[in-house]
Amino acid sequence: MKRQPVVAGRFYEEDPDRLRQQVEEYSVPSAKRSKAIGAMVPHAGLIYSGSVAGMVYSELEAPGAFVLIGPNHTGIGARLAIMERGSWEIPTGSMEIDTALADEIMRHGCDLELDAEAHRMEHSLEVQLPFIAHHFPDAKIVPI
């Protein structure tokens, strides 16, 4: 499944060139990169949260994948939902889901349910993707 962007043009620029420029304006090119096992990043529209998100993503070393954990603001679908296959589209391209990692997470349980529908209208993870795609173009994602 290809999850289409639902907040492009509202939470971040819809035009690919303007989105790249927006992400670059919020990023810190001279930042020293560090290994991290996790990072907390705000999930509001980029005019509100972009400077913090840009700083955080600018300081991370490239991981193979990002496990993105966000709330379900809409209440649609499962309360604890993982999307294990497909990709998430943004104006600047596509972010592939790391299916092997998603399967591994599912094998270790919790109360996660396979549910792409829970992610369809949710913005919290989508607003991370322009930064991830910009700073880590080869990275994959696991949306939870």
PDB file of C-alpha atoms in Angstrom:
ATOM      1  CA  MET A   1       0.000   0.000   0.000  1.00  0.00           C
ATOM      2  CA  LYS A   2       1.150   3.510  -0.773  1.00  0.00           C
ATOM      3  CA  ARG A   3       0.030   5.899   1.923  1.00  0.00           C
ATOM      4  CA  GLN A   4      -0.634   9.283   0.353  1.00  0.00           C
ATOM      5  CA  PRO A   5       0.196  12.547   2.152  1.00  0.00           C
ATOM      6  CA  VAL A   6      -2.763  14.073   3.972  1.00  0.00           C
ATOM      7  CA  VAL A   7      -1.248  17.254   5.436  1.00  0.00           C
ATOM      8  CA  ALA A   8       0.974  18.442   2.567  1.00  0.00           C
ATOM      9  CA  GLY A   9       0.037  22.044   1.852  1.00  0.00           C
ATOM     10  CA  ARG A  10      -1.238  22.532   5.404  1.00  0.00           C
ATOM     11  CA  PHE A  11       1.456  21.303   7.813  1.00  0.00           C
ATOM     12  CA  TYR A  12       4.337  21.618   5.351  1.00  0.00           C
ATOM     13  CA  GLU A  13       4.897  22.814   1.789  1.00  0.00           C
ATOM     14  CA  GLU A  14       3.191  20.787  -0.928  1.00  0.00           C
ATOM     15  CA  ASP A  15       5.487  21.873  -3.761  1.00  0.00           C
ATOM     16  CA  PRO A  16       8.606  19.612  -3.779  1.00  0.00           C
ATOM     17  CA  ASP A  17      11.091  22.449  -4.355  1.00  0.00           C
ATOM     18  CA  ARG A  18       9.516  24.641  -1.690  1.00  0.00           C
ATOM     19  CA  LEU A  19       9.429  21.694   0.726  1.00  0.00           C
ATOM     20  CA  ARG A  20      13.148  21.016   0.188  1.00  0.00           C
ATOM     21  CA  GLN A  21      13.830  24.701   0.832  1.00  0.00           C
ATOM     22  CA  GLN A  22      11.644  24.665   3.957  1.00  0.00           C
ATOM     23  CA  VAL A  23      13.495  21.647   5.384  1.00  0.00           C
ATOM     24  CA  GLU A  24      16.892  23.181   4.559  1.00  0.00           C
ATOM     25  CA  GLU A  25      15.913  26.420   6.326  1.00  0.00           C
ATOM     26  CA  TYR A  26      15.118  24.493   9.515  1.00  0.00           C
ATOM     27  CA  SER A  27      18.168  22.220   9.341  1.00  0.00           C
ATOM     28  CA  VAL A  28      21.611  22.883  10.815  1.00  0.00           C
ATOM     29  CA  PRO A  29      24.174  21.876   8.154  1.00  0.00           C
ATOM     30  CA  SER A  30      27.201  22.276  10.436  1.00  0.00           C
ATOM     31  CA  ALA A  31      25.744  20.178  13.265  1.00  0.00           C
ATOM     32  CA  LYS A  32      27.921  17.472  14.785  1.00  0.00           C
ATOM     33  CA  ARG A  33      26.224  14.142  14.208  1.00  0.00           C
ATOM     34  CA  SER A  34      25.788  11.643  17.050  1.00  0.00           C
ATOM     35  CA  LYS A  35      24.579   8.074  17.391  1.00  0.00           C
ATOM     36  CA  ALA A  36      21.212   7.826  19.070  1.00  0.00           C
ATOM     37  CA  ILE A  37      18.881   5.004  20.004  1.00  0.00           C
ATOM     38  CA  GLY A  38      15.942   7.383  20.104  1.00  0.00           C
ATOM     39  CA  ALA A  39      14.876  10.975  19.686  1.00  0.00           C
ATOM     40  CA  MET A  40      11.727  12.900  20.582  1.00  0.00           C
ATOM     41  CA  VAL A  41      10.595  15.336  17.929  1.00  0.00           C
ATOM     42  CA  PRO A  42       7.471  17.527  17.854  1.00  0.00           C
ATOM     43  CA  HIS A  43       4.798  16.759  15.285  1.00  0.00           C
ATOM     44  CA  ALA A  44       3.046  20.065  14.620  1.00  0.00           C
ATOM     45  CA  GLY A  45       3.050  22.036  11.394  1.00  0.00           C
ATOM     46  CA  LEU A  46       6.589  22.930  10.388  1.00  0.00           C
ATOM     47  CA  ILE A  47       6.069  26.649  10.973  1.00  0.00           C
ATOM     48  CA  TYR A  48       5.651  25.734  14.654  1.00  0.00           C
ATOM     49  CA  SER A  49       7.905  22.697  15.084  1.00  0.00           C
ATOM     50  CA  GLY A  50      10.318  22.795  12.144  1.00  0.00           C
ATOM     51  CA  SER A  51      13.200  24.502  13.927  1.00  0.00           C
ATOM     52  CA  VAL A  52      13.276  21.842  16.663  1.00  0.00           C
ATOM     53  CA  ALA A  53      12.782  18.943  14.240  1.00  0.00           C
ATOM     54  CA  GLY A  54      15.438  20.349  11.909  1.00  0.00           C
ATOM     55  CA  MET A  55      17.940  20.625  14.740  1.00  0.00           C
ATOM     56  CA  VAL A  56      17.283  17.078  15.976  1.00  0.00           C
ATOM     57  CA  TYR A  57      17.490  15.420  12.559  1.00  0.00           C
ATOM     58  CA  SER A  58      20.605  17.459  11.698  1.00  0.00           C
ATOM     59  CA  GLU A  59      22.405  15.975  14.704  1.00  0.00           C
ATOM     60  CA  LEU A  60      21.610  12.289  14.130  1.00  0.00           C
ATOM     61  CA  GLU A  61      23.932   9.796  12.487  1.00  0.00           C
ATOM     62  CA  ALA A  62      22.252   7.831   9.729  1.00  0.00           C
ATOM     63  CA  PRO A  63      20.407   4.755  11.010  1.00  0.00           C
ATOM     64  CA  GLY A  64      19.207   2.006   8.704  1.00  0.00           C
ATOM     65  CA  ALA A  65      15.612   2.619   9.709  1.00  0.00           C
ATOM     66  CA  PHE A  66      13.464   4.914  11.809  1.00  0.00           C
ATOM     67  CA  VAL A  67      10.835   3.372  14.075  1.00  0.00           C
ATOM     68  CA  LEU A  68       8.324   6.216  14.200  1.00  0.00           C
ATOM     69  CA  ILE A  69       5.932   6.209  17.153  1.00  0.00           C
ATOM     70  CA  GLY A  70       3.108   8.706  17.222  1.00  0.00           C
ATOM     71  CA  PRO A  71      -0.374   9.201  18.643  1.00  0.00           C
ATOM     72  CA  ASN A  72      -3.614   8.347  16.902  1.00  0.00           C
ATOM     73  CA  HIS A  73      -5.298  11.769  16.940  1.00  0.00           C
ATOM     74  CA  THR A  74      -8.156  10.667  14.694  1.00  0.00           C
ATOM     75  CA  GLY A  75      -9.256   7.567  16.589  1.00  0.00           C
ATOM     76  CA  ILE A  76      -9.568   5.753  13.252  1.00  0.00           C
ATOM     77  CA  GLY A  77      -8.459   2.127  13.322  1.00  0.00           C
ATOM     78  CA  ALA A  78      -6.558   0.275  16.005  1.00  0.00           C
ATOM     79  CA  ARG A  79      -5.321   2.125  19.063  1.00  0.00           C
ATOM     80  CA  LEU A  80      -1.834   0.573  18.716  1.00  0.00           C
ATOM     81  CA  ALA A  81      -1.277   0.100  14.994  1.00  0.00           C
ATOM     82  CA  ILE A  82       1.763  -0.824  12.955  1.00  0.00           C
ATOM     83  CA  MET A  83       2.003  -0.574   9.191  1.00  0.00           C
ATOM     84  CA  GLU A  84       4.365  -3.293   7.997  1.00  0.00           C
ATOM     85  CA  ARG A  85       4.298  -3.076   4.205  1.00  0.00           C
ATOM     86  CA  GLY A  86       4.366  -0.484   1.461  1.00  0.00           C
ATOM     87  CA  SER A  87       5.530   3.103   1.455  1.00  0.00           C
ATOM     88  CA  TRP A  88       4.586   6.588   2.559  1.00  0.00           C
ATOM     89  CA  GLU A  89       4.533   9.235  -0.132  1.00  0.00           C
ATOM     90  CA  ILE A  90       5.561  12.853   0.413  1.00  0.00           C
ATOM     91  CA  PRO A  91       5.944  15.598  -2.201  1.00  0.00           C
ATOM     92  CA  THR A  92       9.696  14.974  -2.484  1.00  0.00           C
ATOM     93  CA  GLY A  93       9.460  11.205  -2.924  1.00  0.00           C
ATOM     94  CA  SER A  94       8.651   7.979  -1.177  1.00  0.00           C
ATOM     95  CA  MET A  95       9.742   6.421   2.117  1.00  0.00           C
ATOM     96  CA  GLU A  96       9.760   2.626   2.088  1.00  0.00           C
ATOM     97  CA  ILE A  97       8.628   0.639   5.106  1.00  0.00           C
ATOM     98  CA  ASP A  98      11.258  -1.716   6.541  1.00  0.00           C
ATOM     99  CA  THR A  99       9.149  -4.856   6.334  1.00  0.00           C
ATOM    100  CA  ALA A 100      11.720  -7.117   7.998  1.00  0.00           C
ATOM    101  CA  LEU A 101      12.021  -4.799  11.005  1.00  0.00           C
ATOM    102  CA  ALA A 102       8.240  -4.367  11.222  1.00  0.00           C
ATOM    103  CA  ASP A 103       7.815  -8.158  11.183  1.00  0.00           C
ATOM    104  CA  GLU A 104      10.445  -8.500  13.924  1.00  0.00           C
ATOM    105  CA  ILE A 105       8.646  -5.919  16.074  1.00  0.00           C
ATOM    106  CA  MET A 106       5.358  -7.783  15.567  1.00  0.00           C
ATOM    107  CA  ARG A 107       6.981 -11.110  16.562  1.00  0.00           C
ATOM    108  CA  HIS A 108       7.868  -9.618  19.924  1.00  0.00           C
ATOM    109  CA  GLY A 109       4.293  -8.780  20.611  1.00  0.00           C
ATOM    110  CA  CYS A 110       2.979  -5.962  22.674  1.00  0.00           C
ATOM    111  CA  ASP A 111      -0.547  -5.124  21.704  1.00  0.00           C
ATOM    112  CA  LEU A 112       0.269  -3.886  18.207  1.00  0.00           C
ATOM    113  CA  GLU A 113      -2.186  -4.640  15.428  1.00  0.00           C
ATOM    114  CA  LEU A 114      -1.477  -4.649  11.709  1.00  0.00           C
ATOM    115  CA  ASP A 115      -3.615  -1.715  10.618  1.00  0.00           C
ATOM    116  CA  ALA A 116      -2.782   0.629   7.753  1.00  0.00           C
ATOM    117  CA  GLU A 117      -6.143   2.372   8.161  1.00  0.00           C
ATOM    118  CA  ALA A 118      -5.100   3.852  11.521  1.00  0.00           C
ATOM    119  CA  HIS A 119      -2.302   5.705   9.705  1.00  0.00           C
ATOM    120  CA  ARG A 120      -4.297   6.931   6.704  1.00  0.00           C
ATOM    121  CA  MET A 121      -5.397  10.316   8.112  1.00  0.00           C
ATOM    122  CA  GLU A 122      -2.868  10.751  10.949  1.00  0.00           C
ATOM    123  CA  HIS A 123      -0.341  13.597  10.644  1.00  0.00           C
ATOM    124  CA  SER A 124       2.076  12.938  13.516  1.00  0.00           C
ATOM    125  CA  LEU A 125       4.411  10.620  11.604  1.00  0.00           C
ATOM    126  CA  GLU A 126       3.916  12.213   8.198  1.00  0.00           C
ATOM    127  CA  VAL A 127       5.447  15.524   9.313  1.00  0.00           C
ATOM    128  CA  GLN A 128       8.685  13.690  10.197  1.00  0.00           C
ATOM    129  CA  LEU A 129       9.188  12.333   6.698  1.00  0.00           C
ATOM    130  CA  PRO A 130      10.394  15.501   4.929  1.00  0.00           C
ATOM    131  CA  PHE A 131      13.283  15.699   7.423  1.00  0.00           C
ATOM    132  CA  ILE A 132      14.091  11.996   7.265  1.00  0.00           C
ATOM    133  CA  ALA A 133      13.987  11.968   3.459  1.00  0.00           C
ATOM    134  CA  HIS A 134      16.216  15.051   3.311  1.00  0.00           C
ATOM    135  CA  HIS A 135      18.848  13.965   5.833  1.00  0.00           C
ATOM    136  CA  PHE A 136      18.693  10.183   5.323  1.00  0.00           C
ATOM    137  CA  PRO A 137      17.479   9.470   1.769  1.00  0.00           C
ATOM    138  CA  ASP A 138      18.276   5.736   2.016  1.00  0.00           C
ATOM    139  CA  ALA A 139      16.583   5.187   5.381  1.00  0.00           C
ATOM    140  CA  LYS A 140      13.451   3.114   5.757  1.00  0.00           C
ATOM    141  CA  ILE A 141      10.646   3.605   8.262  1.00  0.00           C
ATOM    142  CA  VAL A 142       8.395   1.559  10.531  1.00  0.00           C
ATOM    143  CA  PRO A 143       5.232   3.538  11.376  1.00  0.00           C
ATOM    144  CA  ILE A 144       3.608   2.772  14.739  1.00  0.00           C
TER     145      ILE A 144
END
